[in-house]
mmCIF file of C-alpha atoms and ligand atoms in Angstrom:
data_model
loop_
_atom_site.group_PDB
_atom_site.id
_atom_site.type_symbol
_atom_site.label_atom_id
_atom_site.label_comp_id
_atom_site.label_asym_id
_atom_site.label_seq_id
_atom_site.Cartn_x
_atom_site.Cartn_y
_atom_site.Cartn_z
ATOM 1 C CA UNK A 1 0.000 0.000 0.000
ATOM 2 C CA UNK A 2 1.181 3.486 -0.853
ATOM 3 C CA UNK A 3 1.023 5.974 1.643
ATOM 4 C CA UNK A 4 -1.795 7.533 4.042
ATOM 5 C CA UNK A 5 -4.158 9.346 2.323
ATOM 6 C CA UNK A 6 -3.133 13.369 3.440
ATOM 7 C CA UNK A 7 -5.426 15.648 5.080
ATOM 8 C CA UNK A 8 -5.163 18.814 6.135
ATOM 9 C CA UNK A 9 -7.110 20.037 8.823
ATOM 10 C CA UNK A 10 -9.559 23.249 8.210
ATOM 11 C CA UNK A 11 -7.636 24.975 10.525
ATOM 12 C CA UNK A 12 -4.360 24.144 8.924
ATOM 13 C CA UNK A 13 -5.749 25.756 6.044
ATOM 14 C CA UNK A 14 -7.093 29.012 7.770
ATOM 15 C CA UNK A 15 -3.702 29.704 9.417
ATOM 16 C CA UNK A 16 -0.616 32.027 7.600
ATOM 17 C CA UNK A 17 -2.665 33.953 5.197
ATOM 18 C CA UNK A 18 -0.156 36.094 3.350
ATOM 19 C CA UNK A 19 -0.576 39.977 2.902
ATOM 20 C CA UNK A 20 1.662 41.992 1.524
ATOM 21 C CA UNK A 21 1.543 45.798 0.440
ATOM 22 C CA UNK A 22 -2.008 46.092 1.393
ATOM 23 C CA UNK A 23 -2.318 43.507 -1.803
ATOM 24 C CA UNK A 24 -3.257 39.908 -1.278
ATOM 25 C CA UNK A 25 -1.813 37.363 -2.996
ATOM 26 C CA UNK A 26 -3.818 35.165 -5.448
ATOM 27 C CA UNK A 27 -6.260 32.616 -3.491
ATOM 28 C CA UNK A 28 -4.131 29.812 -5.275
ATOM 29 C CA UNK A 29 -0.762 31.418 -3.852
ATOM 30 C CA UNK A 30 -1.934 31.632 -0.441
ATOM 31 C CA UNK A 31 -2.620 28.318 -0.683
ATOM 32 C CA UNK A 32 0.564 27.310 -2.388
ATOM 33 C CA UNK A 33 2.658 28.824 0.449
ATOM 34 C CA UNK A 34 0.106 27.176 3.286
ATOM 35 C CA UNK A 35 1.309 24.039 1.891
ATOM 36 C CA UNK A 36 4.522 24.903 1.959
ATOM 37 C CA UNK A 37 4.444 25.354 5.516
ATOM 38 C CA UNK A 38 3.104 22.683 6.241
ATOM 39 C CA UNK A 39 3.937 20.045 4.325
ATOM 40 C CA UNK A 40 6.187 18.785 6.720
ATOM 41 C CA UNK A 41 4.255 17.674 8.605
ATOM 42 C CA UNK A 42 3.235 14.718 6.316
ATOM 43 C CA UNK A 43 6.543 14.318 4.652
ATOM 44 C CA UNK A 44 8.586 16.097 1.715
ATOM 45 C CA UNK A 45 7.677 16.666 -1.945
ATOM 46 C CA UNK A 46 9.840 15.370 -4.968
ATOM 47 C CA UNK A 47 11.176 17.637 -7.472
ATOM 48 C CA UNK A 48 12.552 17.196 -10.469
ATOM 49 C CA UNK A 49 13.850 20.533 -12.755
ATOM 50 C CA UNK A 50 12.550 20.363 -16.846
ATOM 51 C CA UNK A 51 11.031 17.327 -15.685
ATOM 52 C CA UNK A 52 7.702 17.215 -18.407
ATOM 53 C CA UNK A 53 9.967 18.608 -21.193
ATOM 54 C CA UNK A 54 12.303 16.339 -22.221
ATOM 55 C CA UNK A 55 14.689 13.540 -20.361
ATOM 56 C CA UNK A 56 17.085 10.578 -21.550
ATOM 57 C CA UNK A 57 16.234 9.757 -25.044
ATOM 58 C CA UNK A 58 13.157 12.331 -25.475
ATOM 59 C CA UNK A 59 11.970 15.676 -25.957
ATOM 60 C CA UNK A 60 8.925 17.481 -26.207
ATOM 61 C CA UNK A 61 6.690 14.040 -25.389
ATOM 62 C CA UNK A 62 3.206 14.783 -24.185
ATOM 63 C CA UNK A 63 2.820 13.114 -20.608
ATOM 64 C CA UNK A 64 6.194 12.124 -20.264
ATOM 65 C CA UNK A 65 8.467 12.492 -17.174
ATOM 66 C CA UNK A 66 11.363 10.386 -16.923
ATOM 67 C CA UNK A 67 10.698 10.201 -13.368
ATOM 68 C CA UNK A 68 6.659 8.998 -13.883
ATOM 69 C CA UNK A 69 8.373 5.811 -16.322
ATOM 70 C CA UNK A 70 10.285 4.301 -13.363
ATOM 71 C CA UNK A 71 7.445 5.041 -10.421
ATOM 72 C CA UNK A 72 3.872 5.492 -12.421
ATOM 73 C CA UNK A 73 3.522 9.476 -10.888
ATOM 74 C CA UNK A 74 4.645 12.895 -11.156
ATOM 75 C CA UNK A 75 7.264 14.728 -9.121
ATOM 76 C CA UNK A 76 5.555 16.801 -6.605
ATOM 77 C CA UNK A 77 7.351 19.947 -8.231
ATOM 78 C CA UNK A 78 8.677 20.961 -11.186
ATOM 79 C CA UNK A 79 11.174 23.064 -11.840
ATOM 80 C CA UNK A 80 11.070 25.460 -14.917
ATOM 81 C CA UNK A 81 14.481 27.647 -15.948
ATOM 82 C CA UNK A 82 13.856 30.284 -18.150
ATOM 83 C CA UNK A 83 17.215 32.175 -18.923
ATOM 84 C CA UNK A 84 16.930 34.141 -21.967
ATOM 85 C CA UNK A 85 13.505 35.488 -21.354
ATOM 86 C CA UNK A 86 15.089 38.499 -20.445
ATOM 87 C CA UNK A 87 16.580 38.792 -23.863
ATOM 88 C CA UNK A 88 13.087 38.283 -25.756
ATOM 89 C CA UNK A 89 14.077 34.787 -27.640
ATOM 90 C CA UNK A 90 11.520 31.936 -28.002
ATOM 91 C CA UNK A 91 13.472 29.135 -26.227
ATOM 92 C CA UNK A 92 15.281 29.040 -22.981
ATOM 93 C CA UNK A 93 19.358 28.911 -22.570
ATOM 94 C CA UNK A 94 18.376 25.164 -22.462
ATOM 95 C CA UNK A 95 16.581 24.881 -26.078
ATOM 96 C CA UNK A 96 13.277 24.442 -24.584
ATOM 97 C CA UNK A 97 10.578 26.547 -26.241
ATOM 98 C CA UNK A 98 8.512 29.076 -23.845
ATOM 99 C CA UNK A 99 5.500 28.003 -24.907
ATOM 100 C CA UNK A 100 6.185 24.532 -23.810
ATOM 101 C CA UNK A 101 7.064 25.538 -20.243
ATOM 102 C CA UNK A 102 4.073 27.740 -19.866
ATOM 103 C CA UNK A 103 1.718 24.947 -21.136
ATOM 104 C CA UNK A 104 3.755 21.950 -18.733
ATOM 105 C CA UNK A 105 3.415 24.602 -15.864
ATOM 106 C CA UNK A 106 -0.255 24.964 -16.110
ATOM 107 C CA UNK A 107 -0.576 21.411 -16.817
ATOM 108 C CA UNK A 108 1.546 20.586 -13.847
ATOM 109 C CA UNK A 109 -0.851 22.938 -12.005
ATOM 110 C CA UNK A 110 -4.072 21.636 -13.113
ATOM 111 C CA UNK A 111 -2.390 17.703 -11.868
ATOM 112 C CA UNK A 112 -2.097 19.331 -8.149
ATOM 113 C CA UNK A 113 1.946 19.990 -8.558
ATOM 114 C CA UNK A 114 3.677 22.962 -7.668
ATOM 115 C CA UNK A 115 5.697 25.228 -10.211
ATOM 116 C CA UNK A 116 8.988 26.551 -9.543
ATOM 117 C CA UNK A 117 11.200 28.964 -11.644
ATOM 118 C CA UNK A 118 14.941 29.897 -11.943
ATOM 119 C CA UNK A 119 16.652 32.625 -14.077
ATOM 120 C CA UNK A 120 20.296 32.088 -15.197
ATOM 121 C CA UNK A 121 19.638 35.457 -17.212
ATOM 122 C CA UNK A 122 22.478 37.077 -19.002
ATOM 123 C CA UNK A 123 24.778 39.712 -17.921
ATOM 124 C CA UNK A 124 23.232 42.727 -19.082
ATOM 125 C CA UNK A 125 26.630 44.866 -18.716
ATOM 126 C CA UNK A 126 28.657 41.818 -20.775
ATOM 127 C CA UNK A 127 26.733 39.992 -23.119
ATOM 128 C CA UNK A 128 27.576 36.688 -21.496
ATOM 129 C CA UNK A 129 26.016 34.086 -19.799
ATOM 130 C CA UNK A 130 25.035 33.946 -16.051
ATOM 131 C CA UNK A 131 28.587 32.613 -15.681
ATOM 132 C CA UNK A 132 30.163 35.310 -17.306
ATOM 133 C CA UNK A 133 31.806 37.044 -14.607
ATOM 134 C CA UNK A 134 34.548 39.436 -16.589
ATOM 135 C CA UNK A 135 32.544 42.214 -15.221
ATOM 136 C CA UNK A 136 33.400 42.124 -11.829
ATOM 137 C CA UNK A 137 32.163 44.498 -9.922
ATOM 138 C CA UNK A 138 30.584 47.007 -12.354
ATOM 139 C CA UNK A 139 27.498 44.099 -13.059
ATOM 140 C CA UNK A 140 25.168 44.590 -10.240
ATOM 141 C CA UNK A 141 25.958 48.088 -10.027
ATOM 142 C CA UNK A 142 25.127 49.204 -13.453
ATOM 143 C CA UNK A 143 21.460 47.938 -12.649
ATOM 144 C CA UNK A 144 20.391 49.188 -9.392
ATOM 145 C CA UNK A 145 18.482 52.781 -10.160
ATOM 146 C CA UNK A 146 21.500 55.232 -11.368
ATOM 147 C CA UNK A 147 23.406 52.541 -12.973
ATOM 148 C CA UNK A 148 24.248 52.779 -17.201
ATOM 149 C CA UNK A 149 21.809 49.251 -17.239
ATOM 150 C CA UNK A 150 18.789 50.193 -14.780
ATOM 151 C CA UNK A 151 16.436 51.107 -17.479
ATOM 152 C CA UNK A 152 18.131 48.311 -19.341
ATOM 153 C CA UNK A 153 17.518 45.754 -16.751
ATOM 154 C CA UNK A 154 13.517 46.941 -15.871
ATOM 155 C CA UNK A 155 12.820 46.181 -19.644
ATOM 156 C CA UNK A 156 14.214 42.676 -18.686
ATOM 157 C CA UNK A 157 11.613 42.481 -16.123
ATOM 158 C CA UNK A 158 9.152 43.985 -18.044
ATOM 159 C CA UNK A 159 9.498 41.184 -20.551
ATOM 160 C CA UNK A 160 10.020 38.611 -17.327
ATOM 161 C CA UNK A 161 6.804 39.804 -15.701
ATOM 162 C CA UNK A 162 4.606 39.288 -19.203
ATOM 163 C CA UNK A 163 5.940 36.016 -19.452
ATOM 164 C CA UNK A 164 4.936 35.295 -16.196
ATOM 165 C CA UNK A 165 1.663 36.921 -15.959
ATOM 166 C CA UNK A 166 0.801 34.423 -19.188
ATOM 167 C CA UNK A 167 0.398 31.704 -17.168
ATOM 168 C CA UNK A 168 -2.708 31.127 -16.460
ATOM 169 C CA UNK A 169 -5.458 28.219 -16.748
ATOM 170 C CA UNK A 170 -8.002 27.998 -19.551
ATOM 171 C CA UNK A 171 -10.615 29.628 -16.945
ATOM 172 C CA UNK A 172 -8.376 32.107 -15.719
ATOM 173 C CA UNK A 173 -6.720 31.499 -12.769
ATOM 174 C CA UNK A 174 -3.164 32.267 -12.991
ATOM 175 C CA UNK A 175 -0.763 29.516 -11.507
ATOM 176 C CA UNK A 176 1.255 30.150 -8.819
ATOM 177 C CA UNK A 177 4.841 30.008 -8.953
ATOM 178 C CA UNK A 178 7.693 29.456 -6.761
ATOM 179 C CA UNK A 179 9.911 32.238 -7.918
ATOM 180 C CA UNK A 180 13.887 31.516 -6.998
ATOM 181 C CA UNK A 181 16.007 34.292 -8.420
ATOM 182 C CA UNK A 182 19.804 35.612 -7.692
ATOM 183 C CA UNK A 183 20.355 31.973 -6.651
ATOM 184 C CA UNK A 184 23.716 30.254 -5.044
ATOM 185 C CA UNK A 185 24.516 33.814 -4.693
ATOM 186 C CA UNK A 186 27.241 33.065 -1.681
ATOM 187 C CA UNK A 187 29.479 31.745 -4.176
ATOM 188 C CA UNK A 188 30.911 33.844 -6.693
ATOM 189 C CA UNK A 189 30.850 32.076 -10.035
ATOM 190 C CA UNK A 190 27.552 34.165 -11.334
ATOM 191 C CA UNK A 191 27.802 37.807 -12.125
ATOM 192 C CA UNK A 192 25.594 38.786 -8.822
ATOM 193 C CA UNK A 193 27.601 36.445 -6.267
ATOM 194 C CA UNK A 194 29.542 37.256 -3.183
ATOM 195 C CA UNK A 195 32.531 39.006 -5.124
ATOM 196 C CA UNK A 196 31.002 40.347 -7.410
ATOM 197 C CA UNK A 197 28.367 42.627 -4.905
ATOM 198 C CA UNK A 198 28.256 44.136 -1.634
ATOM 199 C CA UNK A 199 25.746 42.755 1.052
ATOM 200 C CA UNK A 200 23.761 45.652 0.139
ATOM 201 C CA UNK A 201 23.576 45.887 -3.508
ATOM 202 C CA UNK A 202 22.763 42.231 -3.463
ATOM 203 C CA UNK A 203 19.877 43.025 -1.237
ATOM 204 C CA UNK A 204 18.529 46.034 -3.228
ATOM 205 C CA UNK A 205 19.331 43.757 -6.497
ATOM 206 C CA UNK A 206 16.330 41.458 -5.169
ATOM 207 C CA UNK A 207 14.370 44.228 -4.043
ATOM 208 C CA UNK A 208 14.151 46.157 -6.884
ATOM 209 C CA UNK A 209 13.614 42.922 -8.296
ATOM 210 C CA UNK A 210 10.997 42.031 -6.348
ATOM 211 C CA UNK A 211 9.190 45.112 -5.919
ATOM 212 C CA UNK A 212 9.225 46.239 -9.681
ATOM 213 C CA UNK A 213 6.835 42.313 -10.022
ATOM 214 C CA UNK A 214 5.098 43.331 -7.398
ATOM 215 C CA UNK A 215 4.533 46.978 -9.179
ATOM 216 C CA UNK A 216 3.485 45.441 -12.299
ATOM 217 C CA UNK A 217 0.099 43.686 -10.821
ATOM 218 C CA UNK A 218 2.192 40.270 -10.025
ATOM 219 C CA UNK A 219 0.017 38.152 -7.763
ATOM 220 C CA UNK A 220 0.877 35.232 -7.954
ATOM 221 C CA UNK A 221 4.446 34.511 -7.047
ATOM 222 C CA UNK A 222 6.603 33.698 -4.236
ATOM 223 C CA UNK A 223 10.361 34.084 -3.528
ATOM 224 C CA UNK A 224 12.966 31.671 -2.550
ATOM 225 C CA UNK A 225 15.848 32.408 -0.860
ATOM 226 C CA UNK A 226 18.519 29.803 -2.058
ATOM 227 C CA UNK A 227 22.200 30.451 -1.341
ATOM 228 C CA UNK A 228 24.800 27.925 -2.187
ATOM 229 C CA UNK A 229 25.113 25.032 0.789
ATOM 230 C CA UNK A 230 28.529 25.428 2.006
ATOM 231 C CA UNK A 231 29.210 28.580 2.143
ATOM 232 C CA UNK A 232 29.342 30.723 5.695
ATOM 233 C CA UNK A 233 25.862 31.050 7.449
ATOM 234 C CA UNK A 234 26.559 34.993 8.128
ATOM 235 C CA UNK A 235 26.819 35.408 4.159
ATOM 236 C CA UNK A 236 23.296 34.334 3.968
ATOM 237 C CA UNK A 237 21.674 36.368 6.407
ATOM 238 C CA UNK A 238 24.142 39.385 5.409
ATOM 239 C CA UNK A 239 22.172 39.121 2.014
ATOM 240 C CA UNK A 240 19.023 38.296 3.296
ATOM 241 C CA UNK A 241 16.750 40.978 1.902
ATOM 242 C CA UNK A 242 14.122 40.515 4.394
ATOM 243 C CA UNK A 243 10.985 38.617 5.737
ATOM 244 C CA UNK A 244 8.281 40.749 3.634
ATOM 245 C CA UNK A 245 10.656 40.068 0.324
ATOM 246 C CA UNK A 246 10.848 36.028 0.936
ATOM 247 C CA UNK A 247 8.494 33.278 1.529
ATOM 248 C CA UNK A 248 10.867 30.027 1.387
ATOM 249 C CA UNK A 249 14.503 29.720 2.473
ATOM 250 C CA UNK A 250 16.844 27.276 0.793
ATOM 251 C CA UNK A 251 20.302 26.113 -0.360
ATOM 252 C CA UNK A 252 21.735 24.612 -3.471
ATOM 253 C CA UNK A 253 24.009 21.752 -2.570
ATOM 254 C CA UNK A 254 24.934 18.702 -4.662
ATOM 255 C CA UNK A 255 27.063 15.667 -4.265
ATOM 256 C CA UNK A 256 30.328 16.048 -5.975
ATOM 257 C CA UNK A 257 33.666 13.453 -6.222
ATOM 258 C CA UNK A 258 31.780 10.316 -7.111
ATOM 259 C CA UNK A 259 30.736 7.765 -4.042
ATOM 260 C CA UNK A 260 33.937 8.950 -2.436
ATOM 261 C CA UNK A 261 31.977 12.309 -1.873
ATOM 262 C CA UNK A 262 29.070 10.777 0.047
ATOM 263 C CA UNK A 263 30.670 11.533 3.914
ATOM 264 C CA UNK A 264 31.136 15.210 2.720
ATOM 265 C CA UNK A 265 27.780 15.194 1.358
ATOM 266 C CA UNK A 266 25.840 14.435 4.271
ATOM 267 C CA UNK A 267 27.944 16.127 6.772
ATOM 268 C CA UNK A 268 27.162 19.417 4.629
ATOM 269 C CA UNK A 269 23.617 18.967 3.879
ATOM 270 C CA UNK A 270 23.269 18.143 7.792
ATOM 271 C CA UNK A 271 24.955 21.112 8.670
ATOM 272 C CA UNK A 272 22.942 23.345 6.077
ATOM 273 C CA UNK A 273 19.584 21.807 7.108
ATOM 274 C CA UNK A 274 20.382 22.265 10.866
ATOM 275 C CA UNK A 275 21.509 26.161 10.126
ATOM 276 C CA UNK A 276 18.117 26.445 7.792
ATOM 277 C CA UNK A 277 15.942 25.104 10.546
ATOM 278 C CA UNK A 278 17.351 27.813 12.872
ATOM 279 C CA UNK A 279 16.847 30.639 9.907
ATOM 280 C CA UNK A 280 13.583 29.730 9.489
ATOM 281 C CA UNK A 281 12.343 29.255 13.240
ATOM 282 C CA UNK A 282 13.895 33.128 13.396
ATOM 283 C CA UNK A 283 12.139 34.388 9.923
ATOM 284 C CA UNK A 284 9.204 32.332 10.369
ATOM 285 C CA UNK A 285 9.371 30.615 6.944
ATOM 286 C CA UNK A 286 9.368 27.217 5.295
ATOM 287 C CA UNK A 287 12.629 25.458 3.771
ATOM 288 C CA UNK A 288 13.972 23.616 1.129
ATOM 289 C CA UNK A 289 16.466 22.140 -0.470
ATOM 290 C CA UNK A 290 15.989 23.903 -4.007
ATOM 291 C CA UNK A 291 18.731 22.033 -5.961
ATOM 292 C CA UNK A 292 20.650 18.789 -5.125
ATOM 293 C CA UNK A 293 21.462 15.895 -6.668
ATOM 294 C CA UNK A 294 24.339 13.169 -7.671
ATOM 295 C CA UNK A 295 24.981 13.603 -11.094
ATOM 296 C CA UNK A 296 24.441 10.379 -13.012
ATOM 297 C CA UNK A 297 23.387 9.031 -10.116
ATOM 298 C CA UNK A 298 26.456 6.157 -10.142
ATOM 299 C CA UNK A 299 25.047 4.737 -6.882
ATOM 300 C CA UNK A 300 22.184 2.150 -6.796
ATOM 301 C CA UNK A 301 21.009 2.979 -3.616
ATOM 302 C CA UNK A 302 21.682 6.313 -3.525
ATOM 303 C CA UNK A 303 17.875 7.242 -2.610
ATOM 304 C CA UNK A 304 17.295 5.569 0.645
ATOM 305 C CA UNK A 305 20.686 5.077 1.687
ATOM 306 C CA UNK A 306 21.804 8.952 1.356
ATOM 307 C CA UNK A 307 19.853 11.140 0.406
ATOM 308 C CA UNK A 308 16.345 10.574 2.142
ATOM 309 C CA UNK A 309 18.173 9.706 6.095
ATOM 310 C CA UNK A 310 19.491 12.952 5.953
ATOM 311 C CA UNK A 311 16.221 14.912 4.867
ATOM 312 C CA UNK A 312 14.055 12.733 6.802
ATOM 313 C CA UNK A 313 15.888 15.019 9.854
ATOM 314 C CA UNK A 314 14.733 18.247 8.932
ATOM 315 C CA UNK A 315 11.028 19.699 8.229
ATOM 316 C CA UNK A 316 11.666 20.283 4.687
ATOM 317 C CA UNK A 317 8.943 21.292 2.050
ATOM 318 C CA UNK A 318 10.887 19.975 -1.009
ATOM 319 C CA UNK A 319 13.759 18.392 -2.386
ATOM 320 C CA UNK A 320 14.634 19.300 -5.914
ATOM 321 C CA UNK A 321 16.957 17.175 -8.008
ATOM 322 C CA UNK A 322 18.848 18.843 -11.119
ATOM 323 C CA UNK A 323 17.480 18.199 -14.979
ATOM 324 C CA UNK A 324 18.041 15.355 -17.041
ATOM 325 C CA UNK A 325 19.689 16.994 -19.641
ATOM 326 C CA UNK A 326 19.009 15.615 -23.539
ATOM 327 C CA UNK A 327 21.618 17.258 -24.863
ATOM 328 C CA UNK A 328 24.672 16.595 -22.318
ATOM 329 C CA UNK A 329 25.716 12.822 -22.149
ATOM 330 C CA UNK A 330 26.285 12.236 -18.648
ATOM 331 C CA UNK A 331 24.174 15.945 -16.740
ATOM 332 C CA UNK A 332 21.615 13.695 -15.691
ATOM 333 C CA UNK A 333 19.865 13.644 -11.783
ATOM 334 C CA UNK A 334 16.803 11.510 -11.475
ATOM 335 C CA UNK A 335 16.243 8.144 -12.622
ATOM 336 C CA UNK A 336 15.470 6.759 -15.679
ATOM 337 C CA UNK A 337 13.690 3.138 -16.898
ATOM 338 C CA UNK A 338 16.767 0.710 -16.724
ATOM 339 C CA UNK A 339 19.283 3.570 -14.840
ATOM 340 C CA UNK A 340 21.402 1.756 -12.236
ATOM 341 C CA UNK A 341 19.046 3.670 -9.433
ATOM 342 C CA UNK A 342 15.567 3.126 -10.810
ATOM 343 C CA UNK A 343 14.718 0.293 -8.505
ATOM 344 C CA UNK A 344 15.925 1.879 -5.504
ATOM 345 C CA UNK A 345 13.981 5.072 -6.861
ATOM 346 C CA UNK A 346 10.953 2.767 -6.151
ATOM 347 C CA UNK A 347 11.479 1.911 -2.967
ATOM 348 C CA UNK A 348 12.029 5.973 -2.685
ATOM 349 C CA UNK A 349 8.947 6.636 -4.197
ATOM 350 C CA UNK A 350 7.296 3.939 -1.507
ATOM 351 C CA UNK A 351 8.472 5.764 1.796
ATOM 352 C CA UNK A 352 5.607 6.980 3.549
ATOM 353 C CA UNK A 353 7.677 10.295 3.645
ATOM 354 C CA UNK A 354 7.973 11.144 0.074
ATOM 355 C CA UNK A 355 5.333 13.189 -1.612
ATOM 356 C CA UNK A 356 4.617 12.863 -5.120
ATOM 357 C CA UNK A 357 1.951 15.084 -7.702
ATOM 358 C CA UNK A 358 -0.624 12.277 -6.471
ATOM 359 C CA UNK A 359 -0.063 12.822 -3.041
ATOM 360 C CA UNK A 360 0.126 16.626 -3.321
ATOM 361 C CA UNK A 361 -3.050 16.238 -5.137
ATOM 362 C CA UNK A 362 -4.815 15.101 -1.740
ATOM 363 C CA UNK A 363 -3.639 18.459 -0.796
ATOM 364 C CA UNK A 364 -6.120 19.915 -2.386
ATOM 365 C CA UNK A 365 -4.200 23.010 -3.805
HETATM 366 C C1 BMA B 401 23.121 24.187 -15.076
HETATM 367 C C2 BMA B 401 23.351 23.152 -16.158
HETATM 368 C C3 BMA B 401 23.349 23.904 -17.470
HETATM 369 C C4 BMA B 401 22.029 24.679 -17.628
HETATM 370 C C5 BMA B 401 21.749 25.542 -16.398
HETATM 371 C C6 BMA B 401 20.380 26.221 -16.444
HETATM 372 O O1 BMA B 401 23.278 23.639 -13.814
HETATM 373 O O2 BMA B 401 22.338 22.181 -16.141
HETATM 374 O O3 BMA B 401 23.489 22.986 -18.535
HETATM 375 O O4 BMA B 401 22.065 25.491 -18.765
HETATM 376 O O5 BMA B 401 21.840 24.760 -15.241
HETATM 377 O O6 BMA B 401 19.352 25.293 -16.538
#
């Protein structure tokens, strides 16, 4: 038997209603960050990034997840990346068409999932990627207001916030999303991490950011904080940009140096989980890990053996593993029919603890 069937109490549901600005959220927001709060208390959700949109062998499939062919459901959450919106082009940095990720967003929606977006946009000072860094200091600072890029960077978000504002159900109801920008930002190897900015223009970076979304009639999204796991806890909360700008905290952490990496793994997502626990009890908000993984996944019980005992710990909303990349032999993070971790994925997918699109269903977003 799969697991309990979830329920949450009416007064569950009545509790943390989010209001902002004098402007309430969406009614489908609200509820999106209710469950986010508490979902622990039934388990944690499964996420997979791109994962409707293409995965080992395919692209573009209707009903297809590569993570559905080994366990028969839906991740919990998808992730959606959509660098190069910014720059007005009709795929993504990852060759995956717009209009496909708005219509496997509302789709994912309308299955009882839960939507979440990152931006690896360009630098706007530059011309390169997110990983361009050649700029140094002058990136950030050429966007906040006064800059040579502000008015640059607002039409950015002006074509960001259409985009976003497009996604919406045949009857209307625009889907919430989990919005995670300026991600991993403690580390420097994007043009708006820790060397790259001060604590403060970091923190008006994501305010201006924010509040120009908000500005534009933007009801229907909420912010994750995700710095990279690792790095010191007072670089976090010097960057924090504050409790009304945030609604989820999280870290980006993956396993790296094969199964020889596994001690180091755990020790620093226990130590990241522990420090996110405290952050949260003192912002009051929900956390997750937004982006983990083991890439290829070279270890056959990698699932149970690692990576749920160490989230099983911590009141955590979500676990999101990396995409299963079509077009890069070997940048893969969730199982696949026939991958050496598929059956062990099962098992996963079994634990009472582990929330899937049919169990978030029961949810009743
Ligand atoms: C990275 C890699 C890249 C990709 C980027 C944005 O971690 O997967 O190939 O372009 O994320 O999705």
């Amino acid at each position: 038997m799969k697991k309990s069937v979830i329920i949450l109490g009416a007064a569950v549901l009545l509790s943390a209603c989010c209001e902002r600005d004098g402007d309430a959220l969406t009614p489908e927001t609200e509820c999106l960050l209710r469950t986010l709060r508490e979902v622990p208390q039934k388990g944690y959700m499964f996420g997979h990034q791109d994962a409707t949109v293409y995965g080992i062998g395919w692209d573009g499939d209707r009903d297809r997840s590569d993570v559905k062919s080994v366990c028969g459901d839906y991740p919990a959450v998808c992730g959606w990346e959509i660098g190069h919106i910014e720059l007005g082009d009709p795929v993504s940095l990852d060759s995956v068409p717009f209009d496909r990720i708005r219509s496997a967003c509302i789709e994912h929606f309308e299955r009882g999932g839960i939507n979440t977006v990152s931006w690896h946009l360009d630098n706007p000072l530059t011309g390169g990627s997110s990983w361009d860094t050649s700029g140094g200091t002058a990136v950030v600072a050429s966007v906040l207001p006064g800059g040579a890029n502000h008015q640059k960077f607002l039409g950015w978000l002006d074509r960001l916030a259409s985009y976003l504002d497009s996604f919406e159900t045949a009857e209307g109801v625009k889907v919430p999303i989990l919005f995670r920008p300026w991600h991993e930002h403690t580390g420097s190897w994007f043009w708006w991490g820790k060397e790259h900015c001060t604590p403060e223009e970091y923190r008006q970076l994501w305010t201006m950011t924010h509040d120009y979304l908000r500005k534009k009639g933007l009801r229907h999204l909420l912010y994750a904080y995700s710095p990279a796991g690792g790095a010191p806890q007072e670089d976090s909360e010097a960057r924090y940009p504050g409790d009304d700008r945030v609604d989820l905290l999280g870290f980006d952490y993956y396993q790296l140096n094969g199964t020889a990496g596994e001690e180091d793994y755990v020790r620093v997502m226990d130590d990241n989980l522990k420090r996110l626990v405290g952050m949260s009890k003192l912002h009051d908000k929900p956390i997750a890990v937004t982006e983990t993984g083991f890439e290829t996944v070279p270890d056959s019980t990698w699932w149970t053996r690692v990576l749920h005992p160490v989230l099983d710990r911590y009141p955590v909303s979500y676990v999101l593993v990396w995409r299963n990349a079509r077009e890069r032999p070997n940048h893969y993070y969730a199982p696949y029919p026939g991958q050496i971790s598929a059956g062990d994925f099962m098992d996963f997918y079994g634990l009472p603890q582990t929330l899937f699109a049919g169990d978030v269903k029961r949810l009743d977003l």
